[in-house]
Structure formats: C-alpha cells, structure tokens
mmCIF file of N, CA and C in Angstrom:
data_model
loop_
_atom_site.group_PDB
_atom_site.id
_atom_site.type_symbol
_atom_site.label_atom_id
_atom_site.label_comp_id
_atom_site.label_asym_id
_atom_site.label_seq_id
_atom_site.Cartn_x
_atom_site.Cartn_y
_atom_site.Cartn_z
ATOM 1 N N GLN K 1 0.839 -1.200 0.000
ATOM 2 C CA GLN K 1 0.000 0.000 0.000
ATOM 3 C C GLN K 1 0.868 1.241 0.000
ATOM 4 N N VAL K 2 0.399 2.242 -0.698
ATOM 5 C CA VAL K 2 1.087 3.529 -0.778
ATOM 6 C C VAL K 2 0.150 4.587 -0.214
ATOM 7 N N GLN K 3 0.696 5.431 0.641
ATOM 8 C CA GLN K 3 -0.072 6.537 1.187
ATOM 9 C C GLN K 3 0.441 7.847 0.623
ATOM 10 N N LEU K 4 -0.494 8.720 0.258
ATOM 11 C CA LEU K 4 -0.162 10.017 -0.327
ATOM 12 C C LEU K 4 -0.850 11.109 0.484
ATOM 13 N N VAL K 5 -0.087 12.127 0.867
ATOM 14 C CA VAL K 5 -0.640 13.239 1.633
ATOM 15 C C VAL K 5 -0.212 14.542 0.974
ATOM 16 N N GLU K 6 -1.190 15.321 0.504
ATOM 17 C CA GLU K 6 -0.904 16.604 -0.141
ATOM 18 C C GLU K 6 -0.850 17.735 0.879
ATOM 19 N N SER K 7 -0.106 18.771 0.534
ATOM 20 C CA SER K 7 -0.050 19.993 1.336
ATOM 21 C C SER K 7 0.322 21.152 0.423
ATOM 22 N N GLY K 8 0.145 22.360 0.928
ATOM 23 C CA GLY K 8 0.598 23.537 0.192
ATOM 24 C C GLY K 8 -0.493 24.328 -0.495
ATOM 25 N N GLY K 9 -1.726 23.851 -0.421
ATOM 26 C CA GLY K 9 -2.804 24.609 -1.040
ATOM 27 C C GLY K 9 -3.073 25.897 -0.289
ATOM 28 N N GLY K 10 -3.917 26.748 -0.876
ATOM 29 C CA GLY K 10 -4.258 28.003 -0.230
ATOM 30 C C GLY K 10 -4.941 28.941 -1.188
ATOM 31 N N SER K 11 -5.034 30.186 -0.788
ATOM 32 C CA SER K 11 -5.665 31.219 -1.604
ATOM 33 C C SER K 11 -4.609 32.195 -2.088
ATOM 34 N N VAL K 12 -4.721 32.594 -3.339
ATOM 35 C CA VAL K 12 -3.735 33.492 -3.931
ATOM 36 C C VAL K 12 -4.426 34.346 -4.985
ATOM 37 N N GLN K 13 -3.873 35.509 -5.247
ATOM 38 C CA GLN K 13 -4.421 36.346 -6.305
ATOM 39 C C GLN K 13 -3.893 35.902 -7.659
ATOM 40 N N ALA K 14 -4.639 36.230 -8.705
ATOM 41 C CA ALA K 14 -4.222 35.904 -10.065
ATOM 42 C C ALA K 14 -2.825 36.462 -10.328
ATOM 43 N N GLY K 15 -2.013 35.637 -10.980
ATOM 44 C CA GLY K 15 -0.626 36.011 -11.244
ATOM 45 C C GLY K 15 0.346 35.516 -10.198
ATOM 46 N N GLY K 16 -0.173 35.043 -9.069
ATOM 47 C CA GLY K 16 0.669 34.559 -7.993
ATOM 48 C C GLY K 16 1.131 33.128 -8.200
ATOM 49 N N SER K 17 1.834 32.617 -7.186
ATOM 50 C CA SER K 17 2.411 31.268 -7.254
ATOM 51 C C SER K 17 2.077 30.471 -6.006
ATOM 52 N N LEU K 18 2.022 29.167 -6.163
ATOM 53 C CA LEU K 18 1.900 28.225 -5.046
ATOM 54 C C LEU K 18 2.716 26.989 -5.383
ATOM 55 N N ARG K 19 3.179 26.315 -4.347
ATOM 56 C CA ARG K 19 3.892 25.055 -4.526
ATOM 57 C C ARG K 19 3.187 23.985 -3.712
ATOM 58 N N LEU K 20 2.690 22.981 -4.404
ATOM 59 C CA LEU K 20 2.037 21.846 -3.763
ATOM 60 C C LEU K 20 3.056 20.729 -3.540
ATOM 61 N N SER K 21 2.915 20.038 -2.425
ATOM 62 C CA SER K 21 3.768 18.889 -2.134
ATOM 63 C C SER K 21 2.911 17.671 -1.839
ATOM 64 N N CYS K 22 3.422 16.514 -2.206
ATOM 65 C CA CYS K 22 2.765 15.243 -1.924
ATOM 66 C C CYS K 22 3.807 14.336 -1.277
ATOM 67 N N THR K 23 3.575 14.010 -0.019
ATOM 68 C CA THR K 23 4.494 13.125 0.695
ATOM 69 C C THR K 23 4.069 11.682 0.474
ATOM 70 N N VAL K 24 5.005 10.865 0.021
ATOM 71 C CA VAL K 24 4.732 9.479 -0.327
ATOM 72 C C VAL K 24 5.302 8.569 0.757
ATOM 73 N N SER K 25 4.501 7.640 1.263
ATOM 74 C CA SER K 25 4.975 6.695 2.265
ATOM 75 C C SER K 25 4.337 5.336 2.019
ATOM 76 N N GLY K 26 4.803 4.342 2.785
ATOM 77 C CA GLY K 26 4.258 2.993 2.644
ATOM 78 C C GLY K 26 5.166 2.117 1.810
ATOM 79 N N SER K 27 4.586 1.184 1.091
ATOM 80 C CA SER K 27 5.341 0.226 0.276
ATOM 81 C C SER K 27 5.696 0.866 -1.053
ATOM 82 N N THR K 28 6.809 1.608 -1.081
ATOM 83 C CA THR K 28 7.160 2.392 -2.265
ATOM 84 C C THR K 28 8.273 1.758 -3.070
ATOM 85 N N TYR K 29 8.548 0.471 -2.856
ATOM 86 C CA TYR K 29 9.618 -0.185 -3.601
ATOM 87 C C TYR K 29 9.271 -0.233 -5.080
ATOM 88 N N GLY K 30 10.259 0.054 -5.929
ATOM 89 C CA GLY K 30 10.041 0.018 -7.363
ATOM 90 C C GLY K 30 9.768 1.398 -7.927
ATOM 91 N N THR K 31 9.390 1.429 -9.204
ATOM 92 C CA THR K 31 9.123 2.701 -9.877
ATOM 93 C C THR K 31 7.622 2.916 -10.058
ATOM 94 N N TYR K 32 7.246 4.179 -10.175
ATOM 95 C CA TYR K 32 5.838 4.558 -10.221
ATOM 96 C C TYR K 32 5.588 5.614 -11.286
ATOM 97 N N CYS K 33 4.378 5.608 -11.795
ATOM 98 C CA CYS K 33 3.857 6.748 -12.525
ATOM 99 C C CYS K 33 3.145 7.592 -11.488
ATOM 100 N N MET K 34 3.465 8.891 -11.463
ATOM 101 C CA MET K 34 2.856 9.763 -10.474
ATOM 102 C C MET K 34 2.296 10.987 -11.169
ATOM 103 N N ALA K 35 1.231 11.543 -10.596
ATOM 104 C CA ALA K 35 0.534 12.616 -11.285
ATOM 105 C C ALA K 35 -0.146 13.559 -10.315
ATOM 106 N N TRP K 36 -0.413 14.735 -10.821
ATOM 107 C CA TRP K 36 -1.294 15.690 -10.156
ATOM 108 C C TRP K 36 -2.567 15.799 -11.001
ATOM 109 N N PHE K 37 -3.704 15.698 -10.332
ATOM 110 C CA PHE K 37 -5.004 15.923 -10.937
ATOM 111 C C PHE K 37 -5.661 17.097 -10.216
ATOM 112 N N ARG K 38 -6.696 17.648 -10.837
ATOM 113 C CA ARG K 38 -7.477 18.680 -10.158
ATOM 114 C C ARG K 38 -8.950 18.514 -10.519
ATOM 115 N N GLN K 39 -9.788 18.968 -9.601
ATOM 116 C CA GLN K 39 -11.222 18.887 -9.818
ATOM 117 C C GLN K 39 -11.847 20.224 -9.449
ATOM 118 N N PRO K 40 -12.197 21.029 -10.471
ATOM 119 C CA PRO K 40 -12.883 22.297 -10.197
ATOM 120 C C PRO K 40 -14.288 22.034 -9.665
ATOM 121 N N PRO K 41 -14.883 22.982 -8.992
ATOM 122 C CA PRO K 41 -16.238 22.798 -8.469
ATOM 123 C C PRO K 41 -17.214 22.436 -9.584
ATOM 124 N N GLY K 42 -17.966 21.358 -9.392
ATOM 125 C CA GLY K 42 -18.981 20.958 -10.346
ATOM 126 C C GLY K 42 -18.469 20.338 -11.634
ATOM 127 N N LYS K 43 -17.175 20.068 -11.700
ATOM 128 C CA LYS K 43 -16.598 19.511 -12.922
ATOM 129 C C LYS K 43 -15.896 18.193 -12.628
ATOM 130 N N GLU K 44 -15.516 17.488 -13.708
ATOM 131 C CA GLU K 44 -14.837 16.214 -13.551
ATOM 132 C C GLU K 44 -13.352 16.421 -13.206
ATOM 133 N N ARG K 45 -12.784 15.381 -12.634
ATOM 134 C CA ARG K 45 -11.364 15.412 -12.314
ATOM 135 C C ARG K 45 -10.552 15.351 -13.611
ATOM 136 N N GLU K 46 -9.510 16.173 -13.701
ATOM 137 C CA GLU K 46 -8.694 16.238 -14.909
ATOM 138 C C GLU K 46 -7.211 16.158 -14.574
ATOM 139 N N GLY K 47 -6.459 15.548 -15.474
ATOM 140 C CA GLY K 47 -5.029 15.444 -15.288
ATOM 141 C C GLY K 47 -4.335 16.767 -15.539
ATOM 142 N N VAL K 48 -3.354 17.096 -14.707
ATOM 143 C CA VAL K 48 -2.604 18.338 -14.810
ATOM 144 C C VAL K 48 -1.182 18.074 -15.279
ATOM 145 N N ALA K 49 -0.497 17.153 -14.609
ATOM 146 C CA ALA K 49 0.890 16.846 -14.944
ATOM 147 C C ALA K 49 1.235 15.467 -14.407
ATOM 148 N N SER K 50 2.186 14.798 -15.050
ATOM 149 C CA SER K 50 2.573 13.470 -14.585
ATOM 150 C C SER K 50 4.023 13.171 -14.964
ATOM 151 N N LEU K 51 4.592 12.196 -14.255
ATOM 152 C CA LEU K 51 5.961 11.761 -14.545
ATOM 153 C C LEU K 51 6.145 10.305 -14.174
ATOM 154 N N TYR K 52 7.246 9.748 -14.675
ATOM 155 C CA TYR K 52 7.674 8.401 -14.324
ATOM 156 C C TYR K 52 8.855 8.545 -13.385
ATOM 157 N N THR K 53 8.805 7.913 -12.214
ATOM 158 C CA THR K 53 9.847 8.129 -11.210
ATOM 159 C C THR K 53 11.207 7.596 -11.651
ATOM 160 N N GLY K 54 11.239 6.752 -12.676
ATOM 161 C CA GLY K 54 12.507 6.260 -13.197
ATOM 162 C C GLY K 54 13.168 7.217 -14.168
ATOM 163 N N GLY K 55 12.524 8.361 -14.445
ATOM 164 C CA GLY K 55 13.110 9.373 -15.319
ATOM 165 C C GLY K 55 12.421 9.470 -16.666
ATOM 166 N N GLY K 56 12.734 10.529 -17.411
ATOM 167 C CA GLY K 56 12.145 10.716 -18.729
ATOM 168 C C GLY K 56 11.302 11.971 -18.787
ATOM 169 N N PRO K 57 10.803 12.290 -19.985
ATOM 170 C CA PRO K 57 9.988 13.504 -20.150
ATOM 171 C C PRO K 57 8.729 13.468 -19.308
ATOM 172 N N ARG K 58 8.290 14.654 -18.921
ATOM 173 C CA ARG K 58 7.062 14.790 -18.154
ATOM 174 C C ARG K 58 5.904 15.143 -19.070
ATOM 175 N N TYR K 59 4.697 14.911 -18.589
ATOM 176 C CA TYR K 59 3.485 15.269 -19.324
ATOM 177 C C TYR K 59 2.813 16.439 -18.626
ATOM 178 N N TYR K 60 2.309 17.398 -19.456
ATOM 179 C CA TYR K 60 1.538 18.521 -18.933
ATOM 180 C C TYR K 60 0.276 18.708 -19.773
ATOM 181 N N ALA K 61 -0.816 19.019 -19.105
ATOM 182 C CA ALA K 61 -2.015 19.416 -19.840
ATOM 183 C C ALA K 61 -1.741 20.745 -20.542
ATOM 184 N N ASP K 62 -2.360 20.948 -21.691
ATOM 185 C CA ASP K 62 -2.146 22.184 -22.456
ATOM 186 C C ASP K 62 -2.445 23.426 -21.628
ATOM 187 N N SER K 63 -3.434 23.332 -20.759
ATOM 188 C CA SER K 63 -3.880 24.494 -19.984
ATOM 189 C C SER K 63 -2.837 24.964 -18.971
ATOM 190 N N VAL K 64 -1.841 24.127 -18.648
ATOM 191 C CA VAL K 64 -0.868 24.509 -17.625
ATOM 192 C C VAL K 64 0.564 24.549 -18.143
ATOM 193 N N LYS K 65 0.771 24.188 -19.402
ATOM 194 C CA LYS K 65 2.133 24.182 -19.952
ATOM 195 C C LYS K 65 2.780 25.544 -19.811
ATOM 196 N N ALA K 66 4.047 25.564 -19.470
ATOM 197 C CA ALA K 66 4.860 26.774 -19.291
ATOM 198 C C ALA K 66 4.528 27.519 -18.006
ATOM 199 N N ARG K 67 3.522 27.065 -17.264
ATOM 200 C CA ARG K 67 3.184 27.697 -15.983
ATOM 201 C C ARG K 67 3.432 26.775 -14.793
ATOM 202 N N PHE K 68 3.182 25.485 -14.975
ATOM 203 C CA PHE K 68 3.324 24.501 -13.891
ATOM 204 C C PHE K 68 4.524 23.616 -14.159
ATOM 205 N N THR K 69 5.177 23.170 -13.065
ATOM 206 C CA THR K 69 6.295 22.243 -13.180
ATOM 207 C C THR K 69 6.139 21.133 -12.155
ATOM 208 N N ILE K 70 6.141 19.881 -12.633
ATOM 209 C CA ILE K 70 6.077 18.723 -11.748
ATOM 210 C C ILE K 70 7.494 18.218 -11.505
ATOM 211 N N SER K 71 7.778 17.815 -10.268
ATOM 212 C CA SER K 71 9.113 17.316 -9.953
ATOM 213 C C SER K 71 9.019 16.307 -8.814
ATOM 214 N N GLN K 72 10.089 15.515 -8.645
ATOM 215 C CA GLN K 72 10.128 14.524 -7.579
ATOM 216 C C GLN K 72 11.375 14.733 -6.743
ATOM 217 N N GLY K 73 11.320 14.242 -5.512
ATOM 218 C CA GLY K 73 12.450 14.384 -4.611
ATOM 219 C C GLY K 73 12.492 15.770 -4.009
ATOM 220 N N ASN K 74 13.533 16.040 -3.195
ATOM 221 C CA ASN K 74 13.771 17.355 -2.607
ATOM 222 C C ASN K 74 12.603 17.869 -1.816
ATOM 223 N N PRO K 75 12.257 17.298 -0.631
ATOM 224 C CA PRO K 75 12.992 16.163 -0.058
ATOM 225 C C PRO K 75 12.617 14.829 -0.682
ATOM 226 N N GLU K 76 13.318 13.792 -0.316
ATOM 227 C CA GLU K 76 13.080 12.469 -0.872
ATOM 228 C C GLU K 76 11.655 12.040 -0.567
ATOM 229 N N ASN K 77 11.096 11.205 -1.457
ATOM 230 C CA ASN K 77 9.727 10.698 -1.309
ATOM 231 C C ASN K 77 8.700 11.814 -1.326
ATOM 232 N N THR K 78 8.954 12.819 -2.131
ATOM 233 C CA THR K 78 8.019 13.922 -2.292
ATOM 234 C C THR K 78 7.789 14.185 -3.766
ATOM 235 N N LEU K 79 6.533 14.408 -4.121
ATOM 236 C CA LEU K 79 6.163 14.851 -5.458
ATOM 237 C C LEU K 79 5.690 16.287 -5.315
ATOM 238 N N SER K 80 6.205 17.176 -6.165
ATOM 239 C CA SER K 80 5.854 18.594 -6.054
ATOM 240 C C SER K 80 5.204 19.106 -7.334
ATOM 241 N N LEU K 81 4.457 20.189 -7.182
ATOM 242 C CA LEU K 81 3.881 20.888 -8.328
ATOM 243 C C LEU K 81 4.067 22.373 -8.078
ATOM 244 N N GLN K 82 4.986 22.988 -8.812
ATOM 245 C CA GLN K 82 5.196 24.430 -8.741
ATOM 246 C C GLN K 82 4.237 25.084 -9.714
ATOM 247 N N MET K 83 3.398 25.962 -9.207
ATOM 248 C CA MET K 83 2.374 26.609 -10.032
ATOM 249 C C MET K 83 2.639 28.108 -10.063
ATOM 250 N N ASN K 84 2.944 28.618 -11.229
ATOM 251 C CA ASN K 84 3.203 30.045 -11.421
ATOM 252 C C ASN K 84 2.140 30.660 -12.318
ATOM 253 N N SER K 85 2.076 31.987 -12.295
ATOM 254 C CA SER K 85 1.126 32.722 -13.147
ATOM 255 C C SER K 85 -0.276 32.134 -13.018
ATOM 256 N N LEU K 86 -0.707 31.951 -11.796
ATOM 257 C CA LEU K 86 -2.003 31.303 -11.552
ATOM 258 C C LEU K 86 -3.148 32.156 -12.066
ATOM 259 N N LYS K 87 -4.182 31.459 -12.530
ATOM 260 C CA LYS K 87 -5.374 32.096 -13.087
ATOM 261 C C LYS K 87 -6.596 31.652 -12.284
ATOM 262 N N PRO K 88 -7.674 32.442 -12.298
ATOM 263 C CA PRO K 88 -8.893 32.012 -11.582
ATOM 264 C C PRO K 88 -9.373 30.638 -12.020
ATOM 265 N N GLU K 89 -9.179 30.287 -13.274
ATOM 266 C CA GLU K 89 -9.628 28.978 -13.747
ATOM 267 C C GLU K 89 -8.777 27.823 -13.222
ATOM 268 N N ASP K 90 -7.695 28.128 -12.520
ATOM 269 C CA ASP K 90 -6.912 27.079 -11.858
ATOM 270 C C ASP K 90 -7.517 26.689 -10.508
ATOM 271 N N THR K 91 -8.548 27.408 -10.078
ATOM 272 C CA THR K 91 -9.206 27.095 -8.815
ATOM 273 C C THR K 91 -9.780 25.686 -8.850
ATOM 274 N N ALA K 92 -9.389 24.866 -7.879
ATOM 275 C CA ALA K 92 -9.813 23.465 -7.851
ATOM 276 C C ALA K 92 -9.259 22.794 -6.599
ATOM 277 N N THR K 93 -9.739 21.581 -6.349
ATOM 278 C CA THR K 93 -9.079 20.711 -5.387
ATOM 279 C C THR K 93 -8.042 19.907 -6.152
ATOM 280 N N TYR K 94 -6.810 19.924 -5.679
ATOM 281 C CA TYR K 94 -5.704 19.258 -6.353
ATOM 282 C C TYR K 94 -5.375 17.947 -5.626
ATOM 283 N N TYR K 95 -5.206 16.888 -6.421
ATOM 284 C CA TYR K 95 -4.953 15.555 -5.889
ATOM 285 C C TYR K 95 -3.643 15.003 -6.434
ATOM 286 N N CYS K 96 -2.939 14.303 -5.581
ATOM 287 C CA CYS K 96 -1.759 13.541 -5.956
ATOM 288 C C CYS K 96 -2.182 12.094 -6.205
ATOM 289 N N ALA K 97 -1.629 11.460 -7.227
ATOM 290 C CA ALA K 97 -2.006 10.084 -7.557
ATOM 291 C C ALA K 97 -0.776 9.278 -7.962
ATOM 292 N N ALA K 98 -0.853 7.967 -7.770
ATOM 293 C CA ALA K 98 0.274 7.094 -8.107
ATOM 294 C C ALA K 98 -0.215 5.751 -8.615
ATOM 295 N N ALA K 99 0.578 5.158 -9.492
ATOM 296 C CA ALA K 99 0.327 3.803 -9.979
ATOM 297 C C ALA K 99 1.686 3.149 -10.186
ATOM 298 N N GLN K 100 1.787 1.879 -9.863
ATOM 299 C CA GLN K 100 3.068 1.205 -10.045
ATOM 300 C C GLN K 100 3.315 0.998 -11.539
ATOM 301 N N CYS K 101 4.467 1.459 -12.003
ATOM 302 C CA CYS K 101 4.879 1.325 -13.400
ATOM 303 C C CYS K 101 6.253 0.692 -13.430
ATOM 304 N N THR K 102 6.430 -0.318 -14.259
ATOM 305 C CA THR K 102 7.706 -1.024 -14.275
ATOM 306 C C THR K 102 8.688 -0.453 -15.274
ATOM 307 N N SER K 103 8.222 0.415 -16.184
ATOM 308 C CA SER K 103 9.106 0.978 -17.197
ATOM 309 C C SER K 103 8.533 2.285 -17.727
ATOM 310 N N PHE K 104 9.379 3.042 -18.452
ATOM 311 C CA PHE K 104 8.906 4.275 -19.071
ATOM 312 C C PHE K 104 7.853 3.960 -20.119
ATOM 313 N N LYS K 105 7.924 2.770 -20.702
ATOM 314 C CA LYS K 105 6.909 2.378 -21.687
ATOM 315 C C LYS K 105 5.527 2.326 -21.038
ATOM 316 N N ASP K 106 5.476 1.855 -19.783
ATOM 317 C CA ASP K 106 4.198 1.859 -19.057
ATOM 318 C C ASP K 106 3.648 3.281 -18.969
ATOM 319 N N PHE K 107 4.538 4.242 -18.698
ATOM 320 C CA PHE K 107 4.125 5.640 -18.556
ATOM 321 C C PHE K 107 3.608 6.189 -19.879
ATOM 322 N N THR K 108 4.342 5.914 -20.961
ATOM 323 C CA THR K 108 3.944 6.458 -22.253
ATOM 324 C C THR K 108 2.655 5.833 -22.770
ATOM 325 N N SER K 109 2.381 4.593 -22.382
ATOM 326 C CA SER K 109 1.174 3.934 -22.880
ATOM 327 C C SER K 109 -0.046 4.251 -22.032
ATOM 328 N N MET K 110 0.167 4.863 -20.888
ATOM 329 C CA MET K 110 -0.943 5.196 -19.990
ATOM 330 C C MET K 110 -1.732 6.361 -20.564
ATOM 331 N N PRO K 111 -3.066 6.256 -20.617
ATOM 332 C CA PRO K 111 -3.876 7.385 -21.097
ATOM 333 C C PRO K 111 -3.645 8.604 -20.210
ATOM 334 N N LYS K 112 -3.081 9.640 -20.768
ATOM 335 C CA LYS K 112 -2.748 10.818 -19.992
ATOM 336 C C LYS K 112 -4.006 11.522 -19.522
ATOM 337 N N GLY K 113 -3.992 11.905 -18.289
ATOM 338 C CA GLY K 113 -5.124 12.647 -17.761
ATOM 339 C C GLY K 113 -6.297 11.797 -17.342
ATOM 340 N N SER K 114 -6.153 10.483 -17.396
ATOM 341 C CA SER K 114 -7.260 9.609 -17.009
ATOM 342 C C SER K 114 -7.113 9.164 -15.562
ATOM 343 N N PRO K 115 -8.067 9.565 -14.710
ATOM 344 C CA PRO K 115 -7.976 9.121 -13.307
ATOM 345 C C PRO K 115 -7.998 7.602 -13.164
ATOM 346 N N ASN K 116 -8.628 6.914 -14.102
ATOM 347 C CA ASN K 116 -8.752 5.449 -14.007
ATOM 348 C C ASN K 116 -7.410 4.742 -14.089
ATOM 349 N N SER K 117 -6.378 5.433 -14.552
ATOM 350 C CA SER K 117 -5.060 4.820 -14.690
ATOM 351 C C SER K 117 -4.319 4.721 -13.365
ATOM 352 N N TYR K 118 -4.804 5.403 -12.341
ATOM 353 C CA TYR K 118 -4.067 5.511 -11.084
ATOM 354 C C TYR K 118 -4.758 4.760 -9.949
ATOM 355 N N THR K 119 -3.927 4.139 -9.111
ATOM 356 C CA THR K 119 -4.411 3.263 -8.054
ATOM 357 C C THR K 119 -4.528 3.968 -6.709
ATOM 358 N N TYR K 120 -3.545 4.813 -6.407
ATOM 359 C CA TYR K 120 -3.455 5.438 -5.089
ATOM 360 C C TYR K 120 -3.729 6.938 -5.206
ATOM 361 N N TRP K 121 -4.455 7.465 -4.215
ATOM 362 C CA TRP K 121 -4.854 8.866 -4.226
ATOM 363 C C TRP K 121 -4.672 9.489 -2.852
ATOM 364 N N GLY K 122 -4.331 10.779 -2.866
ATOM 365 C CA GLY K 122 -4.336 11.552 -1.640
ATOM 366 C C GLY K 122 -5.725 12.106 -1.384
ATOM 367 N N GLN K 123 -5.838 12.858 -0.296
ATOM 368 C CA GLN K 123 -7.134 13.383 0.108
ATOM 369 C C GLN K 123 -7.468 14.713 -0.571
ATOM 370 N N GLY K 124 -6.478 15.328 -1.195
ATOM 371 C CA GLY K 124 -6.699 16.577 -1.905
ATOM 372 C C GLY K 124 -6.353 17.807 -1.094
ATOM 373 N N THR K 125 -5.994 18.881 -1.806
ATOM 374 C CA THR K 125 -5.722 20.159 -1.166
ATOM 375 C C THR K 125 -6.346 21.251 -2.038
ATOM 376 N N GLN K 126 -6.972 22.231 -1.401
ATOM 377 C CA GLN K 126 -7.728 23.249 -2.118
ATOM 378 C C GLN K 126 -6.822 24.392 -2.565
ATOM 379 N N VAL K 127 -6.991 24.789 -3.829
ATOM 380 C CA VAL K 127 -6.310 25.964 -4.377
ATOM 381 C C VAL K 127 -7.384 26.916 -4.880
ATOM 382 N N THR K 128 -7.343 28.144 -4.400
ATOM 383 C CA THR K 128 -8.309 29.163 -4.813
ATOM 384 C C THR K 128 -7.552 30.367 -5.344
ATOM 385 N N VAL K 129 -7.875 30.747 -6.586
ATOM 386 C CA VAL K 129 -7.210 31.885 -7.224
ATOM 387 C C VAL K 129 -8.263 32.958 -7.477
ATOM 388 N N SER K 130 -8.055 34.123 -6.910
ATOM 389 C CA SER K 130 -9.013 35.213 -7.054
ATOM 390 C C SER K 130 -8.517 36.214 -8.103
ATOM 391 N N SER K 131 -9.467 36.844 -8.768
ATOM 392 C CA SER K 131 -9.117 37.789 -9.840
ATOM 393 C C SER K 131 -8.922 39.189 -9.294
#
C-alpha cells in the first residue's frame, strides 16, 4: 500500500504562485507513474501533470504548460507541483495520484489525464485563485 498526503494549497491572487507537495509513504519499492489531478467545483477530475519516477519527459495538460512544473524528490519521497502565473480557472481541489509502473513504456502507454489509470490517491488540497 502507498499513502499520499498533499499539502501547500491556499488562496492566492491571479498572477501569484503556489507550490504543492505530496508526501509518499508505505510500500514504495520500485518505480511509479505519479501525477497531479485537479477537480474544479462541479466539474470532472482532470489530469494536470505526470511523470515516471525512473526518469524521462514529463506530461503537462495544455492548460498549464509553461506555468506549472512537476518534480520529484527534494525532499526524498516527495512529489511537487510548482504553479506560477495562476489564473482564476486554476481554482480546484488538487490531488496527488500514483500507480506502479515497471518501465517508461508503461508511462507512455498510460492514457494521460485519465484518473482510471491511477491506483493510489491523496485526500486533496484546495487551491483558490481570485481575480
């Protein structure tokens, strides 16, 4: 079992920045596909960014490219999401997710942005961006 705990959410004005963290614990042996999802009020959960812990290119949704950066480590067993130039439409509950992946091929073949691809989820952290 893998446990995920998000932190770092809050309220910020448009144009501001926030950094979300996801602390990973439990049975973390091996490599994983890890992702950030978000769910705006009244809307479906959508993929924001993802990576393979064994290395390689990252995936970003078009809506966040050049503004958000997903990273792992620092500190160890942490997944981060640096969010810059925030917009009101970024307002949502943000979730950390993980699935065991044995290779980068697993990551590339995974439907990007699909919550069904991920096994483990955090409880979510709220991000509110005001105009």
